[in-house]
Amino acid sequence: MGRLFLVNLEGKSYSCKHCNTNIALCADVVSKSFQSRHGKAYLFRKVANVYAGEKENRMMMTGMHTVVDIYCVKCGSYLGWRYEFAFEKNQKYKEGKSVLERYKVCGPDGNNYVVVAQEVEAGESDTDE
């Protein structure tokens, strides 16, 4: 497999809840108002120490997007998704940005987000209103 090289993030950061690998800096949060199937999600300008799955078109609350799921490079846990392409003109600002599902990462103070059982509709949500 080879040697694993991790990017060391300096400053307050979010990390993988399974292996504690740094994923994103607090300074790179664009929005904390996103939703995923499992609850809160945050939009980040950039993330580190992740790898991407296959591109797919996905219908979300704000329209059709081409996205890739992103995973922790160290332990392989699913973390969220990255927007590759937005079909709607008013959603173009999301392109190249990543969404981390809050229940999959630890906050900068080490806290975990707890998922409360709720009724969930099919598909991802990406509302930022």
CSV table of N, CA and C in Angstrom, one decimal:
chain,number,residue,atom,x,y,z
A,1,MET,N,0.8,-1.2,0.0
A,1,MET,CA,0.0,0.0,0.0
A,1,MET,C,0.9,1.2,0.0
A,2,GLY,N,1.9,1.3,0.7
A,2,GLY,CA,2.8,2.5,0.7
A,2,GLY,C,2.6,3.3,2.0
A,3,ARG,N,3.4,4.3,2.1
A,3,ARG,CA,3.5,5.1,3.2
A,3,ARG,C,2.4,6.2,3.2
A,4,LEU,N,1.7,6.4,4.3
A,4,LEU,CA,0.6,7.4,4.3
A,4,LEU,C,1.2,8.7,4.8
A,5,PHE,N,1.0,9.8,4.0
A,5,PHE,CA,1.4,11.1,4.3
A,5,PHE,C,0.1,11.9,4.6
A,6,LEU,N,0.1,12.5,5.8
A,6,LEU,CA,-1.0,13.3,6.3
A,6,LEU,C,-0.6,14.8,6.3
A,7,VAL,N,-1.5,15.7,5.9
A,7,VAL,CA,-1.3,17.1,6.0
A,7,VAL,C,-1.5,17.5,7.5
A,8,ASN,N,-0.6,18.2,8.1
A,8,ASN,CA,-0.8,18.7,9.4
A,8,ASN,C,-1.4,20.1,9.4
A,9,LEU,N,-2.6,20.2,9.9
A,9,LEU,CA,-3.3,21.5,9.9
A,9,LEU,C,-3.0,22.3,11.2
A,10,GLU,N,-2.6,23.5,11.1
A,10,GLU,CA,-2.2,24.3,12.2
A,10,GLU,C,-3.4,25.2,12.5
A,11,GLY,N,-3.8,25.2,13.8
A,11,GLY,CA,-5.0,26.0,14.2
A,11,GLY,C,-6.1,25.1,14.6
A,12,LYS,N,-7.2,25.7,15.0
A,12,LYS,CA,-8.4,25.0,15.4
A,12,LYS,C,-9.0,24.2,14.2
A,13,SER,N,-9.2,22.9,14.4
A,13,SER,CA,-9.7,22.1,13.2
A,13,SER,C,-10.7,21.1,13.6
A,14,TYR,N,-11.4,20.6,12.6
A,14,TYR,CA,-12.3,19.5,12.7
A,14,TYR,C,-11.5,18.2,12.3
A,15,SER,N,-11.8,17.1,13.0
A,15,SER,CA,-11.1,15.8,12.7
A,15,SER,C,-12.1,14.7,12.5
A,16,CYS,N,-11.6,13.6,11.9
A,16,CYS,CA,-12.4,12.4,11.8
A,16,CYS,C,-12.7,11.8,13.2
A,17,LYS,N,-13.9,11.5,13.4
A,17,LYS,CA,-14.3,11.0,14.7
A,17,LYS,C,-13.8,9.6,15.0
A,18,HIS,N,-13.4,8.9,14.0
A,18,HIS,CA,-12.9,7.5,14.1
A,18,HIS,C,-11.5,7.4,14.4
A,19,CYS,N,-10.6,8.2,13.8
A,19,CYS,CA,-9.2,8.1,13.9
A,19,CYS,C,-8.5,9.4,14.3
A,20,ASN,N,-9.3,10.5,14.5
A,20,ASN,CA,-8.8,11.8,14.9
A,20,ASN,C,-7.8,12.5,13.9
A,21,THR,N,-7.9,12.1,12.7
A,21,THR,CA,-7.1,12.8,11.6
A,21,THR,C,-7.7,14.2,11.3
A,22,ASN,N,-6.8,15.2,11.3
A,22,ASN,CA,-7.3,16.5,11.0
A,22,ASN,C,-7.9,16.6,9.6
A,23,ILE,N,-9.0,17.2,9.4
A,23,ILE,CA,-9.7,17.2,8.1
A,23,ILE,C,-9.9,18.6,7.6
A,24,ALA,N,-10.2,19.6,8.5
A,24,ALA,CA,-10.5,21.0,8.0
A,24,ALA,C,-10.3,22.0,9.1
A,25,LEU,N,-9.9,23.2,8.7
A,25,LEU,CA,-9.7,24.2,9.7
A,25,LEU,C,-11.0,25.0,9.9
A,26,CYS,N,-11.2,25.4,11.1
A,26,CYS,CA,-12.4,26.2,11.5
A,26,CYS,C,-12.5,27.5,10.6
A,27,ALA,N,-11.3,28.0,10.2
A,27,ALA,CA,-11.3,29.2,9.4
A,27,ALA,C,-11.8,29.0,8.0
A,28,ASP,N,-11.9,27.8,7.6
A,28,ASP,CA,-12.4,27.4,6.2
A,28,ASP,C,-13.9,27.1,6.2
A,29,VAL,N,-14.6,27.3,7.3
A,29,VAL,CA,-16.0,27.1,7.3
A,29,VAL,C,-16.7,28.2,6.5
A,30,VAL,N,-17.5,27.8,5.5
A,30,VAL,CA,-18.2,28.8,4.7
A,30,VAL,C,-19.6,29.0,5.3
A,31,SER,N,-20.3,27.8,5.6
A,31,SER,CA,-21.6,27.8,6.2
A,31,SER,C,-21.8,26.7,7.2
A,32,LYS,N,-22.5,27.0,8.2
A,32,LYS,CA,-22.9,25.9,9.2
A,32,LYS,C,-24.4,25.6,9.1
A,33,SER,N,-25.0,26.0,8.0
A,33,SER,CA,-26.5,25.9,7.8
A,33,SER,C,-26.9,24.8,6.9
A,34,PHE,N,-26.0,23.9,6.5
A,34,PHE,CA,-26.3,22.8,5.6
A,34,PHE,C,-27.0,21.6,6.4
A,35,GLN,N,-27.7,20.8,5.7
A,35,GLN,CA,-28.3,19.6,6.3
A,35,GLN,C,-27.9,18.4,5.4
A,36,SER,N,-27.8,17.3,6.1
A,36,SER,CA,-27.5,16.0,5.4
A,36,SER,C,-28.6,15.0,5.9
A,37,ARG,N,-28.5,13.8,5.4
A,37,ARG,CA,-29.5,12.8,5.8
A,37,ARG,C,-29.5,12.6,7.3
A,38,HIS,N,-28.3,12.8,8.0
A,38,HIS,CA,-28.2,12.5,9.4
A,38,HIS,C,-28.1,13.7,10.3
A,39,GLY,N,-28.5,14.9,9.7
A,39,GLY,CA,-28.5,16.1,10.5
A,39,GLY,C,-27.6,17.2,10.0
A,40,LYS,N,-27.0,17.9,10.9
A,40,LYS,CA,-26.2,19.1,10.5
A,40,LYS,C,-25.0,18.7,9.6
A,41,ALA,N,-24.7,19.7,8.8
A,41,ALA,CA,-23.5,19.5,7.9
A,41,ALA,C,-22.9,20.9,7.7
A,42,TYR,N,-21.6,21.0,7.6
A,42,TYR,CA,-20.9,22.3,7.3
A,42,TYR,C,-20.3,22.3,6.0
A,43,LEU,N,-20.4,23.5,5.3
A,43,LEU,CA,-19.7,23.7,4.0
A,43,LEU,C,-18.3,24.3,4.3
A,44,PHE,N,-17.3,23.7,3.7
A,44,PHE,CA,-15.9,24.1,3.9
A,44,PHE,C,-15.3,24.6,2.5
A,45,ARG,N,-14.5,25.6,2.6
A,45,ARG,CA,-13.8,26.1,1.5
A,45,ARG,C,-12.8,25.1,1.0
A,46,LYS,N,-12.1,24.4,1.9
A,46,LYS,CA,-11.1,23.4,1.5
A,46,LYS,C,-11.0,22.4,2.7
A,47,VAL,N,-10.7,21.2,2.3
A,47,VAL,CA,-10.4,20.1,3.3
A,47,VAL,C,-9.1,19.4,3.0
A,48,ALA,N,-8.6,18.7,3.9
A,48,ALA,CA,-7.4,17.9,3.8
A,48,ALA,C,-7.5,16.5,4.2
A,49,ASN,N,-6.6,15.7,3.9
A,49,ASN,CA,-6.5,14.3,4.3
A,49,ASN,C,-7.8,13.5,4.0
A,50,VAL,N,-8.3,13.7,2.8
A,50,VAL,CA,-9.5,13.0,2.3
A,50,VAL,C,-9.2,12.4,0.9
A,51,TYR,N,-9.9,11.4,0.5
A,51,TYR,CA,-9.9,11.0,-0.9
A,51,TYR,C,-11.3,10.9,-1.4
A,52,ALA,N,-11.5,11.0,-2.7
A,52,ALA,CA,-12.8,11.1,-3.3
A,52,ALA,C,-13.2,9.8,-4.0
A,53,GLY,N,-14.5,9.5,-3.9
A,53,GLY,CA,-15.1,8.4,-4.6
A,53,GLY,C,-15.4,8.8,-6.0
A,54,GLU,N,-16.3,8.0,-6.7
A,54,GLU,CA,-16.7,8.3,-8.1
A,54,GLU,C,-17.6,9.5,-8.2
A,55,LYS,N,-17.5,10.2,-9.3
A,55,LYS,CA,-18.4,11.3,-9.6
A,55,LYS,C,-19.8,10.7,-9.9
A,56,GLU,N,-20.8,11.4,-9.4
A,56,GLU,CA,-22.2,11.1,-9.7
A,56,GLU,C,-23.1,12.3,-9.6
A,57,ASN,N,-24.1,12.3,-10.5
A,57,ASN,CA,-25.1,13.3,-10.4
A,57,ASN,C,-26.1,13.0,-9.3
A,58,ARG,N,-26.4,14.0,-8.5
A,58,ARG,CA,-27.3,13.7,-7.3
A,58,ARG,C,-28.3,14.9,-7.2
A,59,MET,N,-29.5,14.5,-7.1
A,59,MET,CA,-30.6,15.5,-6.9
A,59,MET,C,-30.6,15.9,-5.4
A,60,MET,N,-30.4,17.2,-5.1
A,60,MET,CA,-30.4,17.6,-3.7
A,60,MET,C,-31.5,18.7,-3.6
A,61,MET,N,-31.7,19.2,-2.4
A,61,MET,CA,-32.8,20.1,-2.1
A,61,MET,C,-32.7,21.4,-3.0
A,62,THR,N,-31.5,21.8,-3.3
A,62,THR,CA,-31.2,23.0,-4.1
A,62,THR,C,-31.0,22.7,-5.6
A,63,GLY,N,-31.3,21.5,-6.0
A,63,GLY,CA,-31.2,21.1,-7.5
A,63,GLY,C,-30.2,20.0,-7.7
A,64,MET,N,-29.9,19.8,-9.0
A,64,MET,CA,-29.0,18.7,-9.4
A,64,MET,C,-27.6,19.2,-9.3
A,65,HIS,N,-26.7,18.4,-8.8
A,65,HIS,CA,-25.3,18.6,-8.6
A,65,HIS,C,-24.5,17.4,-9.0
A,66,THR,N,-23.3,17.6,-9.5
A,66,THR,CA,-22.3,16.5,-9.7
A,66,THR,C,-21.5,16.5,-8.5
A,67,VAL,N,-21.4,15.4,-7.7
A,67,VAL,CA,-20.7,15.4,-6.5
A,67,VAL,C,-19.8,14.1,-6.4
A,68,VAL,N,-18.9,14.1,-5.5
A,68,VAL,CA,-18.1,12.9,-5.1
A,68,VAL,C,-18.2,12.8,-3.6
A,69,ASP,N,-18.4,11.6,-3.1
A,69,ASP,CA,-18.3,11.4,-1.7
A,69,ASP,C,-16.8,11.5,-1.3
A,70,ILE,N,-16.6,12.0,-0.1
A,70,ILE,CA,-15.2,12.1,0.4
A,70,ILE,C,-15.1,11.2,1.7
A,71,TYR,N,-13.9,10.6,1.8
A,71,TYR,CA,-13.6,9.7,2.9
A,71,TYR,C,-12.2,10.1,3.6
A,72,CYS,N,-12.1,9.7,4.8
A,72,CYS,CA,-10.9,9.9,5.6
A,72,CYS,C,-9.8,9.1,4.9
A,73,VAL,N,-8.6,9.7,4.6
A,73,VAL,CA,-7.5,9.1,4.0
A,73,VAL,C,-6.9,8.0,4.9
A,74,LYS,N,-7.0,8.2,6.2
A,74,LYS,CA,-6.3,7.3,7.2
A,74,LYS,C,-7.2,6.1,7.5
A,75,CYS,N,-8.5,6.3,7.8
A,75,CYS,CA,-9.3,5.1,8.2
A,75,CYS,C,-10.4,4.7,7.2
A,76,GLY,N,-10.6,5.6,6.2
A,76,GLY,CA,-11.6,5.2,5.1
A,76,GLY,C,-13.0,5.5,5.5
A,77,SER,N,-13.3,6.2,6.6
A,77,SER,CA,-14.6,6.5,7.0
A,77,SER,C,-15.2,7.6,6.1
A,78,TYR,N,-16.5,7.4,5.7
A,78,TYR,CA,-17.3,8.4,5.0
A,78,TYR,C,-17.4,9.7,5.8
A,79,LEU,N,-17.1,10.8,5.2
A,79,LEU,CA,-17.2,12.1,5.9
A,79,LEU,C,-18.2,13.1,5.3
A,80,GLY,N,-18.5,13.0,4.0
A,80,GLY,CA,-19.4,13.9,3.4
A,80,GLY,C,-19.2,13.9,1.9
A,81,TRP,N,-19.3,15.0,1.2
A,81,TRP,CA,-19.2,15.1,-0.2
A,81,TRP,C,-18.6,16.4,-0.7
A,82,ARG,N,-18.1,16.4,-1.9
A,82,ARG,CA,-17.5,17.6,-2.5
A,82,ARG,C,-18.4,17.9,-3.8
A,83,TYR,N,-18.7,19.2,-4.0
A,83,TYR,CA,-19.4,19.6,-5.2
A,83,TYR,C,-18.4,19.8,-6.3
A,84,GLU,N,-18.6,19.0,-7.4
A,84,GLU,CA,-17.8,19.2,-8.6
A,84,GLU,C,-18.4,20.1,-9.6
A,85,PHE,N,-19.8,20.1,-9.7
A,85,PHE,CA,-20.5,20.9,-10.7
A,85,PHE,C,-21.9,21.2,-10.2
A,86,ALA,N,-22.4,22.4,-10.3
A,86,ALA,CA,-23.7,22.8,-10.0
A,86,ALA,C,-24.5,23.1,-11.3
A,87,PHE,N,-25.6,22.5,-11.5
A,87,PHE,CA,-26.4,22.8,-12.7
A,87,PHE,C,-27.1,24.1,-12.7
A,88,GLU,N,-27.5,24.6,-11.5
A,88,GLU,CA,-28.2,25.8,-11.3
A,88,GLU,C,-27.2,27.0,-11.2
A,89,LYS,N,-27.4,28.1,-11.9
A,89,LYS,CA,-26.5,29.2,-11.8
A,89,LYS,C,-26.3,29.7,-10.4
A,90,ASN,N,-27.4,29.8,-9.6
A,90,ASN,CA,-27.3,30.4,-8.3
A,90,ASN,C,-26.6,29.4,-7.3
A,91,GLN,N,-26.2,28.2,-7.7
A,91,GLN,CA,-25.5,27.3,-6.9
A,91,GLN,C,-24.1,27.1,-7.2
A,92,LYS,N,-23.6,27.8,-8.2
A,92,LYS,CA,-22.2,27.7,-8.7
A,92,LYS,C,-21.2,28.0,-7.6
A,93,TYR,N,-21.5,28.8,-6.6
A,93,TYR,CA,-20.6,29.1,-5.5
A,93,TYR,C,-20.1,27.8,-4.7
A,94,LYS,N,-20.9,26.7,-4.8
A,94,LYS,CA,-20.6,25.5,-4.1
A,94,LYS,C,-19.5,24.7,-4.8
A,95,GLU,N,-19.3,24.9,-6.1
A,95,GLU,CA,-18.3,24.1,-6.9
A,95,GLU,C,-16.9,24.2,-6.2
A,96,GLY,N,-16.3,23.0,-6.0
A,96,GLY,CA,-15.0,22.8,-5.4
A,96,GLY,C,-15.0,22.8,-3.9
A,97,LYS,N,-16.2,23.1,-3.3
A,97,LYS,CA,-16.3,23.1,-1.9
A,97,LYS,C,-16.8,21.8,-1.3
A,98,SER,N,-16.5,21.5,-0.1
A,98,SER,CA,-16.8,20.2,0.5
A,98,SER,C,-17.8,20.4,1.7
A,99,VAL,N,-18.7,19.4,1.8
A,99,VAL,CA,-19.6,19.4,3.0
A,99,VAL,C,-19.2,18.2,3.9
A,100,LEU,N,-19.0,18.5,5.1
A,100,LEU,CA,-18.7,17.5,6.1
A,100,LEU,C,-19.9,17.3,7.0
A,101,GLU,N,-20.3,16.0,7.1
A,101,GLU,CA,-21.5,15.7,7.9
A,101,GLU,C,-21.0,15.8,9.4
A,102,ARG,N,-21.7,16.6,10.2
A,102,ARG,CA,-21.2,17.0,11.5
A,102,ARG,C,-21.1,15.7,12.4
A,103,TYR,N,-22.0,14.8,12.2
A,103,TYR,CA,-21.9,13.6,13.1
A,103,TYR,C,-20.7,12.7,12.7
A,104,LYS,N,-20.0,13.0,11.7
A,104,LYS,CA,-18.9,12.2,11.3
A,104,LYS,C,-17.5,12.8,11.7
A,105,VAL,N,-17.6,14.0,12.2
A,105,VAL,CA,-16.3,14.7,12.6
A,105,VAL,C,-16.4,15.2,14.1
A,106,CYS,N,-15.2,15.3,14.7
A,106,CYS,CA,-15.2,15.9,16.0
A,106,CYS,C,-14.9,17.4,15.8
A,107,GLY,N,-15.5,18.2,16.7
A,107,GLY,CA,-15.3,19.7,16.6
A,107,GLY,C,-13.9,20.1,17.1
A,108,PRO,N,-13.6,21.3,17.0
A,108,PRO,CA,-12.3,21.8,17.4
A,108,PRO,C,-12.0,21.6,18.9
A,109,ASP,N,-13.1,21.5,19.7
A,109,ASP,CA,-12.9,21.3,21.1
A,109,ASP,C,-13.0,19.8,21.5
A,110,GLY,N,-13.1,19.0,20.5
A,110,GLY,CA,-13.1,17.5,20.7
A,110,GLY,C,-14.5,17.0,20.8
A,111,ASN,N,-15.5,17.9,20.7
A,111,ASN,CA,-16.9,17.4,20.9
A,111,ASN,C,-17.5,16.7,19.7
A,112,ASN,N,-18.3,15.7,19.9
A,112,ASN,CA,-19.0,15.0,18.9
A,112,ASN,C,-20.4,15.5,18.8
A,113,TYR,N,-21.0,15.4,17.6
A,113,TYR,CA,-22.3,15.8,17.3
A,113,TYR,C,-23.2,14.5,17.4
A,114,VAL,N,-24.2,14.6,18.1
A,114,VAL,CA,-25.1,13.4,18.3
A,114,VAL,C,-26.3,13.5,17.4
A,115,VAL,N,-26.6,12.4,16.7
A,115,VAL,CA,-27.7,12.3,15.8
A,115,VAL,C,-28.9,11.9,16.5
A,116,VAL,N,-30.0,12.7,16.4
A,116,VAL,CA,-31.2,12.4,17.1
A,116,VAL,C,-32.1,11.7,16.0
A,117,ALA,N,-32.7,10.6,16.3
A,117,ALA,CA,-33.5,9.8,15.4
A,117,ALA,C,-34.6,10.7,14.9
A,118,GLN,N,-34.7,10.8,13.5
A,118,GLN,CA,-35.7,11.6,12.9
A,118,GLN,C,-36.2,11.0,11.6
A,119,GLU,N,-37.3,11.4,11.1
A,119,GLU,CA,-37.8,10.9,9.8
A,119,GLU,C,-37.0,11.6,8.7
A,120,VAL,N,-36.5,10.8,7.8
A,120,VAL,CA,-35.6,11.4,6.7
A,120,VAL,C,-36.2,11.0,5.4
A,121,GLU,N,-36.2,12.0,4.5
A,121,GLU,CA,-36.7,11.8,3.1
A,121,GLU,C,-35.5,11.2,2.3
A,122,ALA,N,-35.8,10.6,1.2
A,122,ALA,CA,-34.8,10.0,0.4
A,122,ALA,C,-33.9,11.1,-0.2
A,123,GLY,N,-32.6,10.9,-0.5
A,123,GLY,CA,-31.8,11.8,-1.1
A,123,GLY,C,-31.0,12.7,-0.1
A,124,GLU,N,-30.0,13.4,-0.5
A,124,GLU,CA,-29.2,14.2,0.3
A,124,GLU,C,-29.9,15.6,0.4
A,125,SER,N,-29.6,16.3,1.4
A,125,SER,CA,-30.1,17.7,1.5
A,125,SER,C,-28.9,18.6,1.6
A,126,ASP,N,-29.0,19.7,1.0
A,126,ASP,CA,-27.9,20.6,1.0
A,126,ASP,C,-28.4,22.0,1.2
A,127,THR,N,-29.5,22.2,1.9
A,127,THR,CA,-30.0,23.5,2.0
A,127,THR,C,-29.1,24.4,2.9
A,128,ASP,N,-29.0,25.6,2.5
A,128,ASP,CA,-28.2,26.5,3.2
A,128,ASP,C,-28.9,27.8,3.6
A,129,GLU,N,-30.2,27.6,3.7
A,129,GLU,CA,-31.1,28.8,4.0
A,129,GLU,C,-31.3,28.9,5.5
